[in-house]
Amino acid sequence: MKTDSYLFVLAIAGVALGNVPEPVARLRQALSAHGPGTSPEPRSNVNEFITRSNKTLKPSDFLVKSSALPLITFPLQDSYAGKLPISANANETRQLSFWYWPSSTKAGSKKLSIWLNGGPGCSSFLGFLTENGPISFQAGAAAPTFNPYTWTNASDMLWIEQPVGTGFTLGTPNLTNEVQLSDQFYGFLQQFYKVFPDLIKKELYFTGESYAGMYIPYITSRIVNASPSEKKALPLNLQSFLIIDGVYASFITLEDAPMYNFAKKNQQILGINATTLERIRNVTVFCGYQEILDKVTYPPKGMIPLPNGNQDMYPSWDCLSSEVLYDAATDANPCFNIYRITDKCPTPSKNRPDVQSALHFPNFGNWSECAPFEKPVFINQRDYSDYTETLFPSLISKLPKGFSLWQGVDDALLLSEGTKIMIQNLTWGGSQGFTKPPTTPLIIGGEKKGVYRTERKLTYIEFENAGHMIPQDQPAAALHAFKWMLYGGKLSEATG
């Protein structure tokens, strides 16, 4: 999520904007459950998730006529939106909400890509309107406009609000880990494909950002490891996934260890003084972070030792180098945006409740872009799950097209160098890490948009002039890279 974009979201979807949730607190609260012995318990019985039809619903029951959407003054194809339960139980009260848009192209109609925002508990409809949907509502705009870089140019797109407690979803949240979340999501998919059976033949892809780095690998694992009877009932053609600025490993890896290098590189943009920079450097040395950085080589020379096996257990509270930077950057610039450090101050937007009925969410009441802290999507705001880096090796081997990890270099919440530390400490396809650093230029339209590296079905793309929300900051480049995941071909004009 991006702080300024909260203020421009869903003027067409009926949002009552409250206080902007604090991103670091949200992530740290959810991830504070990570530690030794906190692996998710196995599901009780996977076969119970084979659904039994108790009501016949048709796509037409969810049809959204674009002409019925307020503020839309440009041509759009019709779409489908509404809510579906997470199981076939006749008494099921938990429902996830979705917005499905068929592709505008013939080739794209053969693919179905699911988008998930993070949080945890933040709405995917925010991503729809500010990143990759056909309707764009950006900072300072008086009304929505058509997004020429919508991902529906390349694929059918399905934006899903989940888990229960997010956005327009219904029911009482009861999750404590990602295995439970993936079970509920799998149950929703069964209900969705019963309503839209023609979509089952399409290639399936998952896309998302931030805490979706936890969601997507667990959901993917749930699908590829489904029981034979489940696969027969729901033969999903899952190909790959991409995650943007995701949570895969501990905050020490993704944030605190590389924070000094980030602060030094961006000192002028952040507005921090030499005293603050020296303080962050001292934390880096005192807490052993410099030893981690020194061991990141290409190819790796061995496993990189991480504190407490890469759990979020700090030697001391003084080791939160990220907090030092955030406090100093906020003091220097009250409009400091952790999601994109180059951003300026946002401008307030407006509220439009009248579209809720058009999207089949009638009389919902106040919609929130992220679940409030007092109503968390995980019980007691704790996600008792192992980090998804533990799932990556097996998923690479089971996904036909592997997967991609994207990173915006201007993101101060989850740092690009942290993701590279994680990759260099990961063993997959018989080897550890990348053999060479990701330095191949990403040339699109004659312009350098970043760098990348692909080895053994894992692709890392680093986007310049982009923060936490790459499709918003670099829309053309993001669409190009998304198409590459779907169709292959040439990722960069600089390569053959």
Tab-separated table of C-alpha atoms in Angstrom:
chain	number	residue	atom	x	y	z
A	1	MET	CA	0.000	0.000	0.000
A	2	LYS	CA	1.052	3.564	-0.497
A	3	THR	CA	0.156	6.319	1.955
A	4	ASP	CA	-0.802	8.960	-0.598
A	5	SER	CA	-2.857	6.534	-2.661
A	6	TYR	CA	-5.135	5.832	0.298
A	7	LEU	CA	-6.505	9.319	-0.217
A	8	PHE	CA	-7.483	8.739	-3.839
A	9	VAL	CA	-8.971	5.288	-3.667
A	10	LEU	CA	-12.459	4.178	-4.484
A	11	ALA	CA	-14.254	7.391	-5.189
A	12	ILE	CA	-16.125	4.992	-7.476
A	13	ALA	CA	-16.397	2.128	-5.007
A	14	GLY	CA	-17.966	3.770	-2.020
A	15	VAL	CA	-15.168	4.264	0.452
A	16	ALA	CA	-15.378	6.005	3.797
A	17	LEU	CA	-11.777	6.907	4.411
A	18	GLY	CA	-10.559	6.732	7.959
A	19	ASN	CA	-7.087	7.120	9.410
A	20	VAL	CA	-4.294	5.882	7.174
A	21	PRO	CA	-2.871	2.686	8.705
A	22	GLU	CA	0.785	2.835	9.679
A	23	PRO	CA	2.601	0.358	7.403
A	24	VAL	CA	5.546	-0.556	9.599
A	25	ALA	CA	3.367	-1.194	12.631
A	26	ARG	CA	0.982	-3.290	10.551
A	27	LEU	CA	3.725	-5.514	9.170
A	28	ARG	CA	5.705	-5.814	12.374
A	29	GLN	CA	2.587	-6.645	14.369
A	30	ALA	CA	1.613	-9.465	12.030
A	31	LEU	CA	5.146	-10.781	11.729
A	32	SER	CA	5.943	-10.596	15.437
A	33	ALA	CA	4.573	-14.120	15.758
A	34	HIS	CA	7.454	-15.480	13.698
A	35	GLY	CA	9.943	-17.410	15.716
A	36	PRO	CA	11.102	-20.910	16.594
A	37	GLY	CA	8.254	-23.357	16.776
A	38	THR	CA	5.704	-21.145	15.073
A	39	SER	CA	5.233	-23.172	11.896
A	40	PRO	CA	1.579	-23.514	10.912
A	41	GLU	CA	-0.219	-26.623	12.061
A	42	PRO	CA	-1.285	-28.919	9.216
A	43	ARG	CA	-4.843	-28.618	7.944
A	44	SER	CA	-7.324	-31.010	9.456
A	45	ASN	CA	-8.662	-32.704	6.363
A	46	VAL	CA	-8.010	-31.437	2.870
A	47	ASN	CA	-10.887	-33.447	1.433
A	48	GLU	CA	-13.403	-31.390	3.380
A	49	PHE	CA	-12.657	-28.561	0.986
A	50	ILE	CA	-14.159	-30.393	-1.989
A	51	THR	CA	-17.265	-28.314	-2.491
A	52	ARG	CA	-20.835	-29.454	-2.918
A	53	SER	CA	-23.210	-27.204	-4.830
A	54	ASN	CA	-26.037	-25.800	-2.728
A	55	LYS	CA	-27.092	-22.948	-4.965
A	56	THR	CA	-26.907	-22.345	-8.679
A	57	LEU	CA	-25.351	-19.004	-9.533
A	58	LYS	CA	-24.545	-17.728	-13.008
A	59	PRO	CA	-22.074	-15.123	-14.272
A	60	SER	CA	-25.007	-12.866	-15.103
A	61	ASP	CA	-25.794	-12.681	-11.377
A	62	PHE	CA	-22.525	-10.776	-10.949
A	63	LEU	CA	-22.585	-8.653	-14.108
A	64	VAL	CA	-21.459	-5.037	-13.685
A	65	LYS	CA	-22.589	-2.765	-16.487
A	66	SER	CA	-19.881	-0.176	-16.965
A	67	SER	CA	-22.528	2.344	-17.935
A	68	ALA	CA	-23.870	2.078	-14.368
A	69	LEU	CA	-20.597	3.162	-12.750
A	70	PRO	CA	-20.674	6.810	-11.594
A	71	LEU	CA	-17.923	9.152	-12.791
A	72	ILE	CA	-17.026	6.897	-15.740
A	73	THR	CA	-17.120	9.022	-18.898
A	74	PHE	CA	-15.012	6.772	-21.140
A	75	PRO	CA	-15.886	3.465	-22.844
A	76	LEU	CA	-15.296	0.298	-20.843
A	77	GLN	CA	-16.293	-3.303	-21.285
A	78	ASP	CA	-18.555	-4.890	-18.717
A	79	SER	CA	-17.140	-6.780	-15.756
A	80	TYR	CA	-18.269	-9.032	-12.903
A	81	ALA	CA	-18.161	-8.363	-9.182
A	82	GLY	CA	-19.635	-9.560	-5.934
A	83	LYS	CA	-19.055	-11.958	-3.056
A	84	LEU	CA	-18.752	-15.735	-2.826
A	85	PRO	CA	-18.381	-18.007	0.218
A	86	ILE	CA	-15.190	-19.820	1.159
A	87	SER	CA	-16.957	-23.194	1.284
A	88	ALA	CA	-20.084	-24.966	0.033
A	89	ASN	CA	-21.461	-25.230	3.549
A	90	ALA	CA	-25.047	-23.981	3.468
A	91	ASN	CA	-24.429	-22.115	6.721
A	92	GLU	CA	-21.163	-20.512	5.612
A	93	THR	CA	-21.066	-16.844	6.604
A	94	ARG	CA	-17.539	-15.989	5.459
A	95	GLN	CA	-17.359	-14.524	1.966
A	96	LEU	CA	-14.596	-13.002	-0.128
A	97	SER	CA	-15.260	-10.197	-2.598
A	98	PHE	CA	-13.970	-10.028	-6.151
A	99	TRP	CA	-13.953	-7.956	-9.326
A	100	TYR	CA	-13.356	-9.930	-12.535
A	101	TRP	CA	-12.474	-8.185	-15.806
A	102	PRO	CA	-12.140	-10.181	-19.036
A	103	SER	CA	-9.138	-9.248	-21.147
A	104	SER	CA	-9.516	-6.753	-23.951
A	105	THR	CA	-7.290	-8.877	-26.218
A	106	LYS	CA	-7.674	-12.283	-27.861
A	107	ALA	CA	-4.343	-13.553	-26.531
A	108	GLY	CA	-5.109	-12.255	-23.054
A	109	SER	CA	-8.395	-14.134	-22.965
A	110	LYS	CA	-6.407	-17.371	-22.675
A	111	LYS	CA	-4.890	-16.297	-19.341
A	112	LEU	CA	-6.380	-15.547	-15.922
A	113	SER	CA	-4.274	-13.566	-13.459
A	114	ILE	CA	-5.280	-13.013	-9.838
A	115	TRP	CA	-4.130	-9.843	-8.053
A	116	LEU	CA	-3.787	-9.622	-4.272
A	117	ASN	CA	-2.816	-6.590	-2.238
A	118	GLY	CA	-1.064	-7.047	1.095
A	119	GLY	CA	-1.397	-5.373	4.459
A	120	PRO	CA	-2.262	-7.796	5.918
A	121	GLY	CA	-5.879	-6.861	5.404
A	122	CYS	CA	-5.595	-4.277	2.602
A	123	SER	CA	-7.995	-4.244	-0.323
A	124	SER	CA	-7.050	-5.455	-3.793
A	125	PHE	CA	-9.517	-2.906	-5.158
A	126	LEU	CA	-6.975	-0.271	-4.138
A	127	GLY	CA	-4.501	-1.922	-6.508
A	128	PHE	CA	-7.227	-2.034	-9.149
A	129	LEU	CA	-7.755	1.736	-9.050
A	130	THR	CA	-4.225	2.970	-8.445
A	131	GLU	CA	-2.008	0.396	-10.151
A	132	ASN	CA	-3.145	-2.012	-12.836
A	133	GLY	CA	-6.900	-1.903	-13.369
A	134	PRO	CA	-8.636	-0.376	-16.404
A	135	ILE	CA	-9.955	2.463	-14.225
A	136	SER	CA	-7.281	4.772	-12.818
A	137	PHE	CA	-7.870	7.251	-9.985
A	138	GLN	CA	-4.587	8.972	-9.218
A	139	ALA	CA	-3.313	11.765	-6.998
A	140	GLY	CA	-4.821	15.145	-7.755
A	141	ALA	CA	-7.326	13.813	-10.289
A	142	ALA	CA	-10.868	15.197	-10.158
A	143	ALA	CA	-12.270	12.015	-11.692
A	144	PRO	CA	-11.128	8.565	-12.781
A	145	THR	CA	-9.538	8.057	-16.185
A	146	PHE	CA	-8.882	5.085	-18.423
A	147	ASN	CA	-5.596	3.342	-17.681
A	148	PRO	CA	-3.833	2.566	-20.987
A	149	TYR	CA	-1.444	0.279	-19.096
A	150	THR	CA	-4.130	-1.869	-17.509
A	151	TRP	CA	-3.107	-5.471	-17.109
A	152	THR	CA	-6.339	-6.494	-18.812
A	153	ASN	CA	-4.377	-5.698	-21.991
A	154	ALA	CA	-2.501	-8.938	-21.389
A	155	SER	CA	-4.775	-11.217	-19.349
A	156	ASP	CA	-8.156	-11.710	-17.787
A	157	MET	CA	-7.769	-10.119	-14.344
A	158	LEU	CA	-9.373	-11.097	-11.050
A	159	TRP	CA	-8.908	-8.708	-8.118
A	160	ILE	CA	-9.831	-10.494	-4.872
A	161	GLU	CA	-10.287	-8.930	-1.453
A	162	GLN	CA	-9.028	-11.383	1.145
A	163	PRO	CA	-8.706	-12.674	3.811
A	164	VAL	CA	-12.020	-12.326	5.631
A	165	GLY	CA	-12.098	-8.933	7.336
A	166	THR	CA	-10.697	-7.094	4.310
A	167	GLY	CA	-12.692	-4.555	2.316
A	168	PHE	CA	-16.147	-5.776	1.297
A	169	THR	CA	-15.634	-9.311	2.637
A	170	LEU	CA	-18.152	-10.716	5.101
A	171	GLY	CA	-17.796	-12.878	8.188
A	172	THR	CA	-15.681	-13.092	11.297
A	173	PRO	CA	-11.909	-13.519	10.814
A	174	ASN	CA	-10.591	-16.684	12.466
A	175	LEU	CA	-7.092	-17.085	11.008
A	176	THR	CA	-3.848	-17.673	12.866
A	177	ASN	CA	-1.617	-18.700	9.943
A	178	GLU	CA	-1.194	-18.850	6.176
A	179	VAL	CA	-2.118	-22.533	5.861
A	180	GLN	CA	-5.589	-21.691	7.136
A	181	LEU	CA	-5.698	-18.666	4.836
A	182	SER	CA	-4.763	-20.779	1.825
A	183	ASP	CA	-7.454	-23.324	2.702
A	184	GLN	CA	-10.080	-20.592	2.798
A	185	PHE	CA	-8.813	-19.124	-0.458
A	186	TYR	CA	-8.875	-22.545	-2.108
A	187	GLY	CA	-12.479	-22.952	-0.976
A	188	PHE	CA	-13.319	-19.576	-2.514
A	189	LEU	CA	-11.706	-20.617	-5.808
A	190	GLN	CA	-13.898	-23.714	-5.880
A	191	GLN	CA	-16.985	-21.542	-5.516
A	192	PHE	CA	-15.715	-19.025	-8.074
A	193	TYR	CA	-15.040	-21.636	-10.743
A	194	LYS	CA	-18.474	-23.162	-10.193
A	195	VAL	CA	-19.961	-19.817	-11.197
A	196	PHE	CA	-17.429	-19.262	-14.014
A	197	PRO	CA	-16.646	-22.812	-15.237
A	198	ASP	CA	-15.367	-21.627	-18.620
A	199	LEU	CA	-12.368	-20.028	-16.903
A	200	ILE	CA	-10.945	-23.318	-15.626
A	201	LYS	CA	-9.225	-24.016	-18.945
A	202	LYS	CA	-7.228	-20.794	-18.838
A	203	GLU	CA	-3.631	-20.638	-17.655
A	204	LEU	CA	-3.608	-19.312	-14.079
A	205	TYR	CA	-1.154	-16.795	-12.621
A	206	PHE	CA	-0.917	-15.067	-9.243
A	207	THR	CA	0.280	-11.489	-8.863
A	208	GLY	CA	0.449	-9.179	-5.869
A	209	GLU	CA	2.543	-6.976	-3.648
A	210	SER	CA	3.816	-6.480	-0.102
A	211	TYR	CA	2.199	-8.960	2.330
A	212	ALA	CA	1.039	-10.900	-0.721
A	213	GLY	CA	4.605	-12.183	-0.489
A	214	MET	CA	3.195	-14.295	2.344
A	215	TYR	CA	-0.215	-14.981	0.801
A	216	ILE	CA	0.746	-16.060	-2.708
A	217	PRO	CA	3.404	-18.718	-2.009
A	218	TYR	CA	1.179	-20.409	0.584
A	219	ILE	CA	-1.828	-20.307	-1.763
A	220	THR	CA	0.348	-21.614	-4.583
A	221	SER	CA	1.615	-24.413	-2.354
A	222	ARG	CA	-1.983	-25.266	-1.436
A	223	ILE	CA	-2.875	-25.607	-5.117
A	224	VAL	CA	0.137	-27.622	-6.288
A	225	ASN	CA	-0.088	-29.927	-3.255
A	226	ALA	CA	-3.857	-30.446	-3.423
A	227	SER	CA	-5.109	-34.007	-3.063
A	228	PRO	CA	-5.776	-36.064	-6.227
A	229	SER	CA	-9.528	-35.791	-5.673
A	230	GLU	CA	-9.277	-32.021	-5.260
A	231	LYS	CA	-7.212	-31.681	-8.430
A	232	LYS	CA	-9.730	-33.779	-10.326
A	233	ALA	CA	-12.589	-31.588	-9.106
A	234	LEU	CA	-10.638	-28.355	-9.695
A	235	PRO	CA	-7.987	-28.897	-12.407
A	236	LEU	CA	-6.202	-25.552	-12.155
A	237	ASN	CA	-3.561	-24.826	-14.785
A	238	LEU	CA	-1.246	-22.836	-12.507
A	239	GLN	CA	1.843	-21.577	-14.329
A	240	SER	CA	3.686	-18.951	-12.303
A	241	PHE	CA	3.467	-16.020	-9.928
A	242	LEU	CA	5.062	-12.625	-9.486
A	243	ILE	CA	5.383	-10.672	-6.258
A	244	ILE	CA	6.148	-6.962	-6.022
A	245	ASP	CA	8.151	-5.647	-3.048
A	246	GLY	CA	7.091	-8.638	-1.021
A	247	VAL	CA	7.486	-10.028	2.471
A	248	TYR	CA	9.437	-13.287	2.161
A	249	ALA	CA	11.900	-13.199	5.015
A	250	SER	CA	12.561	-11.437	8.317
A	251	PHE	CA	12.658	-7.687	8.789
A	252	ILE	CA	16.330	-8.065	9.659
A	253	THR	CA	16.973	-9.428	6.169
A	254	LEU	CA	14.605	-7.233	4.187
A	255	GLU	CA	14.980	-3.974	6.066
A	256	ASP	CA	17.362	-3.481	8.970
A	257	ALA	CA	20.534	-5.159	7.676
A	258	PRO	CA	20.641	-3.202	4.383
A	259	MET	CA	19.278	0.063	5.824
A	260	TYR	CA	22.635	1.850	6.133
A	261	ASN	CA	23.444	1.337	2.458
A	262	PHE	CA	19.948	2.571	1.555
A	263	ALA	CA	20.304	5.646	3.789
A	264	LYS	CA	23.754	6.497	2.447
A	265	LYS	CA	22.634	6.197	-1.175
A	266	ASN	CA	19.511	8.313	-0.612
A	267	GLN	CA	20.740	10.733	2.069
A	268	GLN	CA	19.886	13.858	0.081
A	269	ILE	CA	16.418	12.618	-0.920
A	270	LEU	CA	15.636	11.569	2.646
A	271	GLY	CA	16.938	14.819	4.094
A	272	ILE	CA	18.846	13.099	6.902
A	273	ASN	CA	21.992	14.642	8.348
A	274	ALA	CA	25.447	13.177	8.876
A	275	THR	CA	24.743	12.474	12.543
A	276	THR	CA	21.764	10.266	11.677
A	277	LEU	CA	23.715	8.482	8.969
A	278	GLU	CA	26.534	7.768	11.409
A	279	ARG	CA	24.049	6.476	13.972
A	280	ILE	CA	22.631	4.013	11.426
A	281	ARG	CA	26.162	2.933	10.514
A	282	ASN	CA	26.957	2.283	14.177
A	283	VAL	CA	23.825	0.139	14.510
A	284	THR	CA	24.845	-1.780	11.390
A	285	VAL	CA	28.248	-2.588	12.872
A	286	PHE	CA	27.110	-3.199	16.467
A	287	CYS	CA	24.278	-5.556	15.492
A	288	GLY	CA	26.320	-7.637	13.053
A	289	TYR	CA	24.553	-6.417	9.937
A	290	GLN	CA	27.788	-5.465	8.215
A	291	GLU	CA	28.954	-9.085	8.505
A	292	ILE	CA	25.792	-10.135	6.669
A	293	LEU	CA	26.369	-7.611	3.897
A	294	ASP	CA	30.017	-8.600	3.513
A	295	LYS	CA	29.020	-12.221	2.871
A	296	VAL	CA	26.641	-11.399	0.004
A	297	THR	CA	28.717	-12.453	-3.007
A	298	TYR	CA	28.057	-13.701	-6.553
A	299	PRO	CA	28.148	-16.654	-6.564
A	300	PRO	CA	27.702	-17.218	-2.819
A	301	LYS	CA	30.633	-18.704	-0.928
A	302	GLY	CA	28.355	-20.428	1.570
A	303	MET	CA	25.308	-19.817	3.685
A	304	ILE	CA	24.970	-16.293	5.035
A	305	PRO	CA	24.564	-16.462	8.832
A	306	LEU	CA	21.472	-14.569	9.994
A	307	PRO	CA	20.443	-13.764	13.571
A	308	ASN	CA	18.281	-16.501	15.095
A	309	GLY	CA	17.919	-18.346	11.817
A	310	ASN	CA	16.275	-15.400	10.078
A	311	GLN	CA	13.584	-14.884	12.707
A	312	ASP	CA	12.492	-11.424	13.806
A	313	MET	CA	14.372	-11.658	17.096
A	314	TYR	CA	16.706	-8.714	17.519
A	315	PRO	CA	19.803	-8.833	19.752
A	316	SER	CA	18.608	-5.490	21.130
A	317	TRP	CA	15.918	-2.895	20.475
A	318	ASP	CA	18.838	-0.676	19.545
A	319	CYS	CA	19.186	-2.842	16.407
A	320	LEU	CA	16.119	-1.367	14.690
A	321	SER	CA	18.096	0.674	12.183
A	322	SER	CA	14.948	1.169	10.135
A	323	GLU	CA	13.248	3.029	12.975
A	324	VAL	CA	16.206	5.413	13.215
A	325	LEU	CA	15.818	6.267	9.542
A	326	TYR	CA	12.017	6.583	9.620
A	327	ASP	CA	12.086	8.927	12.614
A	328	ALA	CA	14.778	11.120	11.086
A	329	ALA	CA	13.191	11.186	7.627
A	330	THR	CA	9.804	12.126	9.097
A	331	ASP	CA	11.373	14.919	11.155
A	332	ALA	CA	13.083	16.248	8.044
A	333	ASN	CA	9.996	15.892	5.852
A	334	PRO	CA	6.486	15.625	7.374
A	335	CYS	CA	5.309	14.208	4.032
A	336	PHE	CA	7.904	11.407	4.057
A	337	ASN	CA	6.387	8.467	2.195
A	338	ILE	CA	7.871	5.154	3.248
A	339	TYR	CA	6.507	3.505	0.104
A	340	ARG	CA	8.248	5.878	-2.300
A	341	ILE	CA	10.813	8.229	-0.881
A	342	THR	CA	10.714	10.609	-3.869
A	343	ASP	CA	6.993	11.395	-3.489
A	344	LYS	CA	5.598	14.798	-2.548
A	345	CYS	CA	2.716	15.656	-0.214
A	346	PRO	CA	-0.655	14.099	-1.125
A	347	THR	CA	-3.924	15.886	-1.788
A	348	PRO	CA	-7.266	14.804	-0.246
A	349	SER	CA	-9.923	13.168	-2.401
A	350	LYS	CA	-13.651	12.494	-2.101
A	351	ASN	CA	-16.117	9.784	-1.112
A	352	ARG	CA	-18.613	8.030	-3.432
A	353	PRO	CA	-20.854	5.443	-1.724
A	354	ASP	CA	-23.271	4.995	-4.648
A	355	VAL	CA	-21.325	2.325	-6.529
A	356	GLN	CA	-21.616	-0.329	-3.837
A	357	SER	CA	-24.870	-1.612	-5.296
A	358	ALA	CA	-23.466	-1.574	-8.846
A	359	LEU	CA	-20.675	-3.874	-7.675
A	360	HIS	CA	-23.168	-6.120	-5.856
A	361	PHE	CA	-22.141	-4.899	-2.390
A	362	PRO	CA	-25.426	-3.155	-1.462
A	363	ASN	CA	-25.832	-1.454	1.905
A	364	PHE	CA	-22.351	-2.463	3.001
A	365	GLY	CA	-21.706	0.726	4.933
A	366	ASN	CA	-18.220	2.060	5.552
A	367	TRP	CA	-15.539	0.473	3.389
A	368	SER	CA	-11.930	0.699	4.510
A	369	GLU	CA	-8.861	0.353	2.284
A	370	CYS	CA	-7.181	-1.662	5.054
A	371	ALA	CA	-8.687	-3.538	7.968
A	372	PRO	CA	-8.443	-1.380	11.119
A	373	PHE	CA	-6.080	-2.489	13.868
A	374	GLU	CA	-8.996	-3.139	16.214
A	375	LYS	CA	-10.469	-5.570	13.637
A	376	PRO	CA	-7.459	-7.570	12.398
A	377	VAL	CA	-7.675	-10.285	9.751
A	378	PHE	CA	-5.476	-12.568	11.885
A	379	ILE	CA	-6.534	-13.355	15.446
A	380	ASN	CA	-4.699	-11.019	17.836
A	381	GLN	CA	-2.928	-9.535	14.801
A	382	ARG	CA	-0.550	-12.519	14.693
A	383	ASP	CA	0.353	-14.628	11.665
A	384	TYR	CA	2.010	-17.801	12.986
A	385	SER	CA	3.613	-18.857	9.720
A	386	ASP	CA	7.110	-19.563	8.507
A	387	TYR	CA	8.446	-17.052	6.026
A	388	THR	CA	7.753	-17.974	2.430
A	389	GLU	CA	11.422	-18.230	1.497
A	390	THR	CA	11.100	-21.731	2.969
A	391	LEU	CA	8.577	-22.600	0.228
A	392	PHE	CA	10.451	-21.115	-2.720
A	393	PRO	CA	12.721	-24.068	-3.639
A	394	SER	CA	9.859	-26.547	-3.975
A	395	LEU	CA	7.585	-24.067	-5.752
A	396	ILE	CA	10.227	-23.273	-8.375
A	397	SER	CA	10.456	-26.959	-9.223
A	398	LYS	CA	6.672	-27.398	-9.425
A	399	LEU	CA	5.697	-24.277	-11.374
A	400	PRO	CA	6.193	-24.632	-15.157
A	401	LYS	CA	7.389	-21.035	-15.534
A	402	GLY	CA	8.997	-20.565	-12.123
A	403	PHE	CA	8.309	-17.168	-10.591
A	404	SER	CA	9.393	-13.528	-10.542
A	405	LEU	CA	10.247	-11.149	-7.704
A	406	TRP	CA	10.055	-7.428	-8.486
A	407	GLN	CA	11.529	-4.633	-6.416
A	408	GLY	CA	11.283	-0.837	-6.553
A	409	VAL	CA	14.523	0.855	-5.512
A	410	ASP	CA	12.701	3.812	-3.899
A	411	ASP	CA	10.801	1.614	-1.424
A	412	ALA	CA	11.952	2.316	2.149
A	413	LEU	CA	9.714	-0.327	3.736
A	414	LEU	CA	11.063	-3.458	2.043
A	415	LEU	CA	14.476	-2.822	0.514
A	416	SER	CA	15.750	-4.175	-2.786
A	417	GLU	CA	19.087	-5.099	-1.204
A	418	GLY	CA	17.218	-7.137	1.399
A	419	THR	CA	15.515	-9.201	-1.288
A	420	LYS	CA	18.901	-9.823	-2.896
A	421	ILE	CA	20.274	-10.996	0.461
A	422	MET	CA	17.392	-13.454	0.675
A	423	ILE	CA	18.014	-14.718	-2.867
A	424	GLN	CA	21.738	-15.204	-2.277
A	425	ASN	CA	20.964	-17.262	0.831
A	426	LEU	CA	18.408	-19.420	-1.014
A	427	THR	CA	19.191	-22.810	-2.535
A	428	TRP	CA	17.103	-23.957	-5.496
A	429	GLY	CA	17.657	-25.977	-8.634
A	430	GLY	CA	20.766	-27.576	-7.166
A	431	SER	CA	22.675	-24.358	-6.430
A	432	GLN	CA	22.696	-21.468	-3.978
A	433	GLY	CA	21.849	-17.954	-5.112
A	434	PHE	CA	22.562	-16.223	-8.394
A	435	THR	CA	25.953	-16.823	-9.985
A	436	LYS	CA	26.093	-13.181	-11.113
A	437	PRO	CA	24.489	-10.013	-9.723
A	438	PRO	CA	21.322	-8.623	-11.332
A	439	THR	CA	22.959	-6.001	-13.536
A	440	THR	CA	21.508	-6.707	-16.994
A	441	PRO	CA	19.854	-3.448	-18.119
A	442	LEU	CA	16.080	-3.538	-18.463
A	443	ILE	CA	15.578	-1.477	-21.618
A	444	ILE	CA	11.971	-0.774	-22.609
A	445	GLY	CA	11.004	1.719	-25.290
A	446	GLY	CA	14.624	2.745	-25.621
A	447	GLU	CA	14.860	3.750	-21.951
A	448	LYS	CA	16.575	2.026	-19.045
A	449	LYS	CA	13.910	1.074	-16.499
A	450	GLY	CA	16.030	-1.040	-14.176
A	451	VAL	CA	18.097	-4.211	-14.069
A	452	TYR	CA	17.312	-7.906	-13.842
A	453	ARG	CA	18.638	-11.442	-13.543
A	454	THR	CA	17.121	-14.845	-14.378
A	455	GLU	CA	18.590	-18.152	-13.259
A	456	ARG	CA	17.008	-21.577	-12.858
A	457	LYS	CA	13.411	-20.274	-13.289
A	458	LEU	CA	13.761	-17.461	-10.726
A	459	THR	CA	13.660	-13.910	-12.094
A	460	TYR	CA	14.535	-10.803	-10.107
A	461	ILE	CA	13.655	-7.405	-11.611
A	462	GLU	CA	14.722	-4.146	-9.986
A	463	PHE	CA	12.818	-1.079	-11.214
A	464	GLU	CA	14.329	2.396	-11.108
A	465	ASN	CA	12.193	5.424	-10.172
A	466	ALA	CA	9.674	3.134	-8.499
A	467	GLY	CA	8.665	2.435	-4.939
A	468	HIS	CA	6.404	-0.104	-3.256
A	469	MET	CA	3.739	0.101	-5.988
A	470	ILE	CA	5.632	-0.512	-9.226
A	471	PRO	CA	2.608	-0.669	-11.590
A	472	GLN	CA	1.656	2.831	-10.415
A	473	ASP	CA	5.164	4.302	-10.562
A	474	GLN	CA	6.354	2.581	-13.763
A	475	PRO	CA	3.134	1.486	-15.509
A	476	ALA	CA	4.523	0.834	-18.993
A	477	ALA	CA	7.532	-1.101	-17.709
A	478	ALA	CA	5.368	-3.094	-15.299
A	479	LEU	CA	2.942	-4.083	-18.058
A	480	HIS	CA	5.864	-5.106	-20.275
A	481	ALA	CA	7.388	-7.298	-17.548
A	482	PHE	CA	3.957	-8.761	-16.742
A	483	LYS	CA	3.513	-9.715	-20.406
A	484	TRP	CA	6.951	-11.324	-20.368
A	485	MET	CA	5.902	-13.565	-17.478
A	486	LEU	CA	2.768	-14.570	-19.373
A	487	TYR	CA	4.155	-15.005	-22.871
A	488	GLY	CA	7.943	-15.162	-22.671
A	489	GLY	CA	9.988	-13.579	-25.441
A	490	LYS	CA	12.394	-10.696	-24.887
A	491	LEU	CA	12.324	-9.054	-21.457
A	492	SER	CA	14.765	-6.302	-22.402
A	493	GLU	CA	15.618	-4.643	-25.691
A	494	ALA	CA	19.251	-4.923	-24.611
A	495	THR	CA	19.234	-8.721	-24.899
A	496	GLY	CA	18.781	-11.126	-27.748
